[in-house]
Short mmCIF file of C-alpha atoms in Angstrom, two decimals:
data_model
loop_
_atom_site.label_atom_id
_atom_site.label_comp_id
_atom_site.label_asym_id
_atom_site.label_seq_id
_atom_site.Cartn_x
_atom_site.Cartn_y
_atom_site.Cartn_z
CA ARG A 1 -94.75 31.43 -89.40
CA VAL A 2 -97.04 33.88 -87.25
CA LYS A 3 -97.05 32.98 -83.33
CA GLN A 4 -100.55 32.81 -81.91
CA VAL A 5 -101.21 34.46 -78.83
CA SER A 6 -104.45 34.17 -76.78
CA LEU A 7 -105.31 37.27 -75.10
CA THR A 8 -107.24 38.23 -71.93
CA PRO A 9 -110.70 39.89 -72.53
CA GLU A 10 -109.08 43.24 -71.10
CA ALA A 11 -106.33 43.14 -73.64
CA ASN A 12 -108.59 42.16 -76.48
CA ALA A 13 -110.68 45.26 -75.54
CA VAL A 14 -107.55 47.66 -75.68
CA LYS A 15 -106.63 46.11 -79.22
CA SER A 16 -109.98 46.70 -80.59
CA MET A 17 -109.91 50.45 -79.14
CA PHE A 18 -107.01 51.06 -80.96
CA PRO A 19 -106.77 48.94 -84.23
CA HIS A 20 -104.54 51.46 -86.09
CA LEU A 21 -101.67 51.16 -83.71
CA ARG A 22 -100.90 47.52 -84.43
CA LEU A 23 -100.25 46.68 -80.83
CA ARG A 24 -98.64 43.31 -79.76
CA GLY A 25 -100.33 41.00 -77.32
CA GLU A 26 -97.93 41.79 -74.44
CA GLN A 27 -98.35 45.50 -75.05
CA CYS A 28 -102.19 45.10 -74.96
CA ASP A 29 -102.12 43.20 -71.53
CA THR A 30 -99.58 45.75 -70.08
CA ILE A 31 -101.88 48.84 -71.05
CA ALA A 32 -104.97 46.73 -69.81
CA ARG A 33 -103.51 45.74 -66.60
CA VAL A 34 -101.84 48.96 -65.55
CA ALA A 35 -104.10 51.64 -67.21
CA GLY A 36 -107.34 49.92 -66.97
CA VAL A 37 -107.21 49.15 -63.25
CA GLN A 38 -106.02 52.28 -62.35
CA ILE A 39 -107.97 54.57 -64.67
CA GLY A 40 -110.31 55.90 -61.88
CA LYS A 41 -107.39 56.90 -59.67
CA ASN A 42 -106.10 59.61 -61.99
CA TRP A 43 -102.81 57.77 -62.14
CA ILE A 44 -101.85 59.73 -65.02
CA ASP A 45 -101.70 62.92 -63.03
CA GLU A 46 -98.81 61.54 -60.91
CA CYS A 47 -96.76 61.67 -64.35
CA ARG A 48 -97.26 65.40 -64.78
CA ASN A 49 -94.71 68.08 -63.99
CA GLU A 50 -95.42 71.33 -62.10
CA ASN A 51 -96.59 72.92 -65.46
CA GLY A 52 -99.21 70.10 -66.02
CA LYS A 53 -97.29 68.40 -68.90
CA VAL A 54 -97.21 64.73 -69.02
CA ILE A 55 -93.75 63.27 -68.61
CA ILE A 56 -93.81 60.45 -71.24
CA LYS A 57 -90.62 58.61 -69.81
CA GLN A 58 -92.47 58.26 -66.41
CA LEU A 59 -95.41 56.71 -68.32
CA GLN A 60 -93.00 54.44 -70.10
CA GLU A 61 -91.82 53.14 -66.65
CA LYS A 62 -95.43 52.29 -65.61
CA LEU A 63 -96.18 50.80 -69.04
CA PRO A 64 -93.09 48.62 -69.91
CA GLY A 65 -92.90 47.41 -73.45
CA VAL A 66 -95.07 50.35 -74.60
CA GLY A 67 -93.25 52.82 -76.85
CA ARG A 68 -93.44 56.62 -76.95
CA PRO A 69 -95.69 56.74 -80.08
CA THR A 70 -98.16 54.35 -78.85
CA ILE A 71 -98.45 56.20 -75.52
CA LYS A 72 -98.96 59.53 -77.34
CA ALA A 73 -101.59 58.15 -79.58
CA ILE A 74 -103.67 56.34 -76.65
CA PHE A 75 -103.17 58.97 -73.90
CA GLY A 76 -103.25 62.08 -76.28
CA VAL A 77 -100.06 63.65 -74.93
#
């Protein structure tokens, strides 16, 4: 039996942008809520170290429920 989850339009947009990742509804919602709203604020730069490398553990704290492989695939880090 499969649980039906209705997604917000923003979460549907995230799901359609990355169909190969098999994201769950709550993951899409988290990505849309955090990354979508803050995308213009360079929020990902706050998670970089002094060498400019993105610290994935800090990204995981900002995107709870989203795993390391998904973060790498979406943000290209």
